[in-house]
């Protein structure tokens, strides 16, 4: 449990540092993880070449290698300074790696006949990794381009070299790459469908909140109250079925009237801080309920850094000093308003 918590904290810190204003979801986290892994792989290969562990025969096409490394580094710096999107930076970086390895394969078949076999194998490994990265990052179009380019480049090397071993493996490799690409893109389509459904569910939630004139914190409080009264959702549904449609309409009208009266009551927090935004007000409600920053970020589907920034604005609105406790201040405001 402690190891999992440590991993979660590290993951959150990485996300907060690199994500900026990205929405925290599975796709963005997957893309960020893959991009950072790719950067580390390229950095490790560059260091191996710099110290000479790869041998002198790998130092061919040195100007082209330097050019690719400069473009790769420039892309990463542009991403760090929020000049380009994460998906764009990842696509460009993977594309640079693919172009480099294909040019290496083709160049060695022409210029290094005694060394091309080993280089083709290593380049095919890198191309396969790039295909895997593109699929895992849900870059559908890029994965097709990588698969097609890999098969064509390998086929050209087979024809140019005339190597029996390469020719015998061509059909198997082409079939494997094709199957992996088709299945991977099928998963991408399914994930996009799930993402669309999830977005529709969120929109439905927002509609429910707006129709009932409730915030998420209000809904959570009501759910907690229902739990204390041992009121199960299945029992509630069964009760609504038993009372009939006409009675359901009366219950809905009574509930709306009750909520209108509830909203007309003076809110001590609103009176103390009339300029709070709806988001800041919802955060205050969750702070009063004893929720931590990570829990508030999860409930509101926002990054912890965003919640921390909003807390700072709330403290400024309340004119709190550095040592003042925000939750105690909010509880005191609510207590004074209800007495």
Coordinates of C-alpha atoms in Angstrom, one line a residue:
X1 CA 0.0 0.0 0.0
X2 CA 2.9 2.4 0.8
X3 CA 4.6 1.6 -2.5
X4 CA 1.4 2.3 -4.4
X5 CA 0.9 5.6 -2.6
X6 CA 4.5 6.6 -3.3
X7 CA 4.0 5.7 -7.0
X8 CA 0.7 7.8 -7.1
X9 CA 2.5 10.8 -5.6
X10 CA 5.3 10.6 -8.1
X11 CA 2.8 10.2 -10.9
X12 CA 0.9 13.3 -9.7
X13 CA 4.1 15.4 -9.4
X14 CA 5.2 14.4 -13.0
X15 CA 1.7 15.3 -14.2
X16 CA 1.6 18.6 -12.4
X17 CA 5.1 19.6 -13.8
X18 CA 4.6 18.7 -17.4
X19 CA 0.8 18.8 -18.0
X20 CA 0.1 22.6 -17.6
X21 CA -3.6 23.1 -18.5
X22 CA -4.2 19.6 -19.9
X23 CA -7.3 17.8 -18.7
X24 CA -6.3 14.9 -16.4
X25 CA -7.5 11.8 -18.2
X26 CA -6.2 8.4 -19.2
X27 CA -5.3 9.4 -22.8
X28 CA -3.3 12.5 -21.9
X29 CA -1.5 10.6 -19.1
X30 CA -0.7 7.8 -21.5
X31 CA 0.7 10.2 -24.1
X32 CA 2.8 12.1 -21.5
X33 CA 4.3 8.8 -20.1
X34 CA 5.2 7.6 -23.6
X35 CA 6.7 10.9 -24.6
X36 CA 8.9 11.0 -21.5
X37 CA 9.9 7.4 -22.1
X38 CA 10.8 8.3 -25.7
X39 CA 12.9 11.2 -24.5
X40 CA 14.8 9.0 -22.0
X41 CA 15.5 6.4 -24.7
X42 CA 16.9 8.9 -27.2
X43 CA 18.9 10.5 -24.4
X44 CA 20.4 7.1 -23.4
X45 CA 21.2 6.3 -27.1
X46 CA 22.9 9.6 -27.5
X47 CA 25.0 9.1 -24.4
X48 CA 26.0 5.6 -25.5
X49 CA 27.2 7.1 -28.8
X50 CA 29.0 9.9 -27.1
X51 CA 31.0 7.7 -24.9
X52 CA 31.8 5.3 -27.8
X53 CA 30.0 2.2 -26.5
X54 CA 28.3 1.7 -29.8
X55 CA 31.5 1.6 -31.7
X56 CA 32.9 3.7 -34.5
X57 CA 30.9 2.0 -37.3
X58 CA 27.8 3.5 -35.8
X59 CA 29.1 7.0 -36.4
X60 CA 28.1 7.1 -40.0
X61 CA 25.7 9.8 -41.2
X62 CA 26.9 12.0 -38.3
X63 CA 25.6 15.4 -39.7
X64 CA 22.2 13.8 -40.2
X65 CA 22.2 12.4 -36.7
X66 CA 23.1 15.8 -35.3
X67 CA 20.3 17.4 -37.3
X68 CA 17.7 14.9 -36.0
X69 CA 18.9 15.4 -32.4
X70 CA 18.6 19.1 -32.8
X71 CA 15.0 18.8 -34.1
X72 CA 14.1 16.3 -31.4
X73 CA 15.6 18.6 -28.7
X74 CA 13.9 21.7 -30.1
X75 CA 10.5 19.9 -30.1
X76 CA 10.9 18.9 -26.4
X77 CA 11.9 22.4 -25.4
X78 CA 8.9 23.8 -27.3
X79 CA 6.7 21.5 -25.4
X80 CA 8.2 22.4 -22.1
X81 CA 7.6 26.1 -22.8
X82 CA 3.9 25.3 -23.9
X83 CA 4.5 26.4 -27.5
X84 CA 3.1 23.1 -28.9
X85 CA 0.6 20.6 -27.8
X86 CA 1.5 17.3 -26.2
X87 CA 0.0 15.3 -29.1
X88 CA 2.0 17.4 -31.6
X89 CA 5.3 17.0 -29.8
X90 CA 4.8 13.3 -29.5
X91 CA 3.9 12.8 -33.1
X92 CA 6.8 14.9 -34.3
X93 CA 9.3 13.1 -32.1
X94 CA 8.1 9.6 -33.1
X95 CA 8.1 10.8 -36.8
X96 CA 11.7 11.9 -36.5
X97 CA 12.8 8.6 -35.0
X98 CA 11.0 6.7 -37.8
X99 CA 12.6 8.9 -40.6
X100 CA 16.0 8.5 -39.1
X101 CA 15.9 4.7 -38.8
X102 CA 14.5 4.3 -42.3
X103 CA 17.3 6.4 -43.8
X104 CA 19.8 4.4 -41.8
X105 CA 18.5 1.2 -43.3
X106 CA 18.5 2.4 -46.9
X107 CA 21.9 4.1 -46.6
X108 CA 23.6 1.0 -45.1
X109 CA 22.3 -1.3 -47.9
X110 CA 24.0 1.0 -50.4
X111 CA 27.2 2.0 -48.5
X112 CA 28.0 -0.7 -46.0
X113 CA 27.3 -4.2 -47.4
X114 CA 29.3 -5.9 -44.7
X115 CA 27.4 -4.2 -41.9
X116 CA 23.8 -3.7 -43.2
X117 CA 22.3 -6.9 -41.7
X118 CA 22.9 -5.9 -38.1
X119 CA 21.9 -2.3 -38.7
X120 CA 18.6 -3.4 -40.4
X121 CA 17.8 -5.6 -37.4
X122 CA 18.4 -2.8 -34.9
X123 CA 16.5 -0.3 -37.1
X124 CA 13.5 -2.7 -37.4
X125 CA 13.5 -3.1 -33.6
X126 CA 13.4 0.7 -33.2
X127 CA 10.6 1.0 -35.8
X128 CA 8.6 -1.6 -34.0
X129 CA 9.0 0.3 -30.8
X130 CA 7.8 3.5 -32.5
X131 CA 4.8 1.6 -33.9
X132 CA 4.0 0.4 -30.4
X133 CA 4.4 3.9 -29.0
X134 CA 2.0 5.3 -31.6
X135 CA -0.6 2.7 -30.9
X136 CA -0.4 3.1 -27.1
X137 CA -0.6 6.9 -27.5
X138 CA -3.8 6.5 -29.5
X139 CA -2.2 8.2 -32.6
X140 CA -4.2 6.3 -35.2
X141 CA -3.1 8.0 -38.4
X142 CA 0.6 7.9 -37.4
X143 CA 0.5 4.2 -36.6
X144 CA -0.7 3.5 -40.2
X145 CA 2.1 5.7 -41.6
X146 CA 4.8 3.9 -39.5
X147 CA 3.5 0.4 -40.4
X148 CA 3.4 1.2 -44.1
X149 CA 6.8 2.9 -44.1
X150 CA 8.4 0.1 -42.2
X151 CA 7.2 -2.6 -44.5
X152 CA 8.2 -0.6 -47.6
X153 CA 11.7 0.2 -46.3
X154 CA 12.3 -3.4 -45.3
X155 CA 11.0 -4.6 -48.7
X156 CA 13.4 -2.2 -50.4
X157 CA 16.3 -3.5 -48.3
X158 CA 15.4 -7.1 -49.2
X159 CA 15.4 -6.3 -52.9
X160 CA 18.5 -4.3 -52.8
X161 CA 20.6 -6.6 -50.7
X162 CA 19.3 -9.9 -52.1
X163 CA 19.9 -11.5 -48.6
X164 CA 18.1 -14.8 -48.3
X165 CA 17.6 -14.4 -44.6
X166 CA 15.9 -11.0 -45.0
X167 CA 13.8 -12.3 -47.9
X168 CA 12.6 -15.3 -45.9
X169 CA 11.5 -13.1 -43.0
X170 CA 9.8 -10.4 -45.1
X171 CA 6.4 -12.2 -45.2
X172 CA 6.3 -13.0 -41.5
X173 CA 7.3 -9.4 -40.4
X174 CA 4.9 -7.8 -42.8
X175 CA 2.0 -10.0 -41.5
X176 CA 2.9 -9.3 -37.9
X177 CA 3.1 -5.6 -38.4
X178 CA -0.2 -5.6 -40.3
X179 CA -2.0 -7.6 -37.6
X180 CA -0.6 -5.4 -34.8
X181 CA -1.6 -2.2 -36.6
X182 CA -5.1 -3.4 -37.3
X183 CA -5.8 -4.7 -33.8
X184 CA -4.1 -1.6 -32.2
X185 CA -6.2 0.8 -34.2
X186 CA -9.3 -1.2 -33.4
X187 CA -8.5 -0.6 -29.7
X188 CA -8.1 3.1 -30.5
X189 CA -11.5 3.3 -32.1
X190 CA -13.1 1.6 -29.1
X191 CA -11.3 4.0 -26.7
X192 CA -12.5 7.0 -28.6
X193 CA -16.1 5.6 -28.4
X194 CA -15.7 5.2 -24.6
X195 CA -14.3 8.7 -24.4
X196 CA -17.4 10.0 -26.2
X197 CA -19.7 8.1 -23.9
X198 CA -17.8 9.4 -20.9
X199 CA -18.1 12.9 -22.2
X200 CA -21.9 12.5 -22.7
X201 CA -22.2 11.1 -19.1
X202 CA -20.4 14.2 -17.8
X203 CA -22.7 16.5 -19.8
X204 CA -25.6 14.6 -18.4
X205 CA -24.3 15.1 -14.9
X206 CA -23.9 18.9 -15.5
X207 CA -27.5 19.0 -16.9
X208 CA -28.8 17.2 -13.8
X209 CA -26.9 19.7 -11.5
X210 CA -28.2 22.7 -13.4
X211 CA -31.8 21.4 -13.5
X212 CA -31.7 20.7 -9.8
X213 CA -29.9 23.9 -9.0
X214 CA -27.2 21.9 -7.1
X215 CA -23.4 21.9 -7.1
X216 CA -21.4 18.7 -6.9
X217 CA -20.7 19.3 -3.3
X218 CA -24.4 19.7 -2.5
X219 CA -25.1 16.4 -4.3
X220 CA -22.4 14.7 -2.3
X221 CA -23.8 16.0 1.0
X222 CA -27.2 14.7 0.0
X223 CA -25.8 11.3 -0.9
X224 CA -24.0 11.2 2.4
X225 CA -27.2 12.1 4.2
X226 CA -29.1 9.3 2.3
X227 CA -26.4 6.9 3.3
X228 CA -26.8 7.7 7.0
X229 CA -30.5 7.0 6.7
X230 CA -29.7 3.7 5.0
X231 CA -31.5 4.7 1.9
X232 CA -30.3 2.5 -1.0
X233 CA -30.6 3.7 -4.6
X234 CA -32.5 0.5 -5.5
X235 CA -35.0 1.2 -2.7
X236 CA -35.4 4.7 -4.0
X237 CA -36.1 3.5 -7.6
X238 CA -38.6 0.9 -6.3
X239 CA -40.4 3.6 -4.2
X240 CA -40.7 5.9 -7.2
X241 CA -42.2 3.1 -9.3
X242 CA -44.8 2.3 -6.6
X243 CA -46.0 5.9 -6.1
X244 CA -46.9 6.2 -9.8
X245 CA -46.2 8.9 -12.5
X246 CA -48.7 11.5 -11.2
X247 CA -47.3 11.3 -7.7
X248 CA -43.8 11.4 -9.0
X249 CA -44.7 14.7 -10.7
X250 CA -46.0 16.1 -7.4
X251 CA -42.8 15.0 -5.6
X252 CA -40.7 16.7 -8.2
X253 CA -42.6 19.9 -7.9
X254 CA -42.4 19.8 -4.1
X255 CA -38.7 19.1 -4.3
X256 CA -38.2 22.1 -6.7
X257 CA -40.1 24.4 -4.4
X258 CA -38.1 23.2 -1.4
X259 CA -34.9 23.9 -3.3
X260 CA -36.1 27.4 -4.3
X261 CA -36.7 28.2 -0.7
X262 CA -33.4 26.7 0.3
X263 CA -31.6 28.8 -2.3
X264 CA -33.4 32.0 -1.1
X265 CA -32.0 31.6 2.4
X266 CA -29.0 33.7 3.3
X267 CA -25.7 31.8 2.7
X268 CA -23.1 33.1 5.3
X269 CA -20.3 32.1 3.0
X270 CA -21.8 34.0 0.1
X271 CA -22.4 37.0 2.3
X272 CA -18.8 36.9 3.5
X273 CA -17.3 36.4 0.1
X274 CA -19.7 37.6 -2.6
X275 CA -17.1 37.7 -5.3
X276 CA -16.3 33.9 -5.1
X277 CA -16.6 32.2 -8.5
X278 CA -18.8 29.0 -8.7
X279 CA -15.7 26.9 -8.8
X280 CA -14.2 28.6 -5.8
X281 CA -17.5 28.3 -3.9
X282 CA -17.6 24.6 -4.6
X283 CA -14.0 24.2 -3.4
X284 CA -14.9 26.0 -0.2
X285 CA -17.8 23.6 0.4
X286 CA -15.5 20.6 -0.1
X287 CA -12.9 22.1 2.2
X288 CA -15.5 22.6 4.9
X289 CA -16.5 18.9 4.4
X290 CA -12.9 18.0 5.3
X291 CA -11.7 17.0 1.8
X292 CA -8.0 17.2 0.9
X293 CA -6.5 18.8 -2.2
X294 CA -6.1 15.5 -4.0
X295 CA -9.7 14.4 -3.1
X296 CA -11.1 17.8 -4.3
X297 CA -9.1 17.5 -7.6
X298 CA -10.5 14.0 -8.1
X299 CA -14.1 15.0 -7.4
X300 CA -13.9 18.1 -9.6
X301 CA -11.9 16.4 -12.3
X302 CA -9.1 19.0 -12.1
X303 CA -5.4 18.9 -11.6
X304 CA -4.2 19.3 -8.0
X305 CA -2.1 22.4 -9.1
X306 CA -5.4 24.0 -10.2
X307 CA -7.0 23.4 -6.9
X308 CA -4.0 24.8 -5.0
X309 CA -4.1 27.9 -7.2
X310 CA -7.8 28.4 -6.4
X311 CA -7.1 27.9 -2.7
X312 CA -4.6 30.7 -2.9
X313 CA -7.2 33.0 -4.5
X314 CA -9.7 32.1 -1.8
X315 CA -7.2 32.9 0.9
X316 CA -6.6 36.2 -0.7
X317 CA -10.3 36.9 -0.9
X318 CA -10.6 36.2 2.8
X319 CA -7.5 38.3 3.6
X320 CA -5.9 35.4 5.5
X321 CA -2.3 35.6 6.7
X322 CA 0.3 32.9 6.0
X323 CA -0.3 31.0 9.3
X324 CA -4.1 31.1 9.2
X325 CA -6.0 27.9 8.7
X326 CA -8.4 28.1 5.7
X327 CA -10.8 25.4 6.8
X328 CA -11.1 26.8 10.4
X329 CA -11.8 30.2 8.9
X330 CA -14.6 28.9 6.6
X331 CA -16.1 26.9 9.5
X332 CA -16.1 30.0 11.7
X333 CA -17.9 32.0 8.9
X334 CA -20.6 29.3 8.5
X335 CA -21.0 29.0 12.3
X336 CA -21.5 32.8 12.7
X337 CA -24.0 32.9 9.9
X338 CA -26.1 30.1 11.4
X339 CA -26.2 31.4 14.9

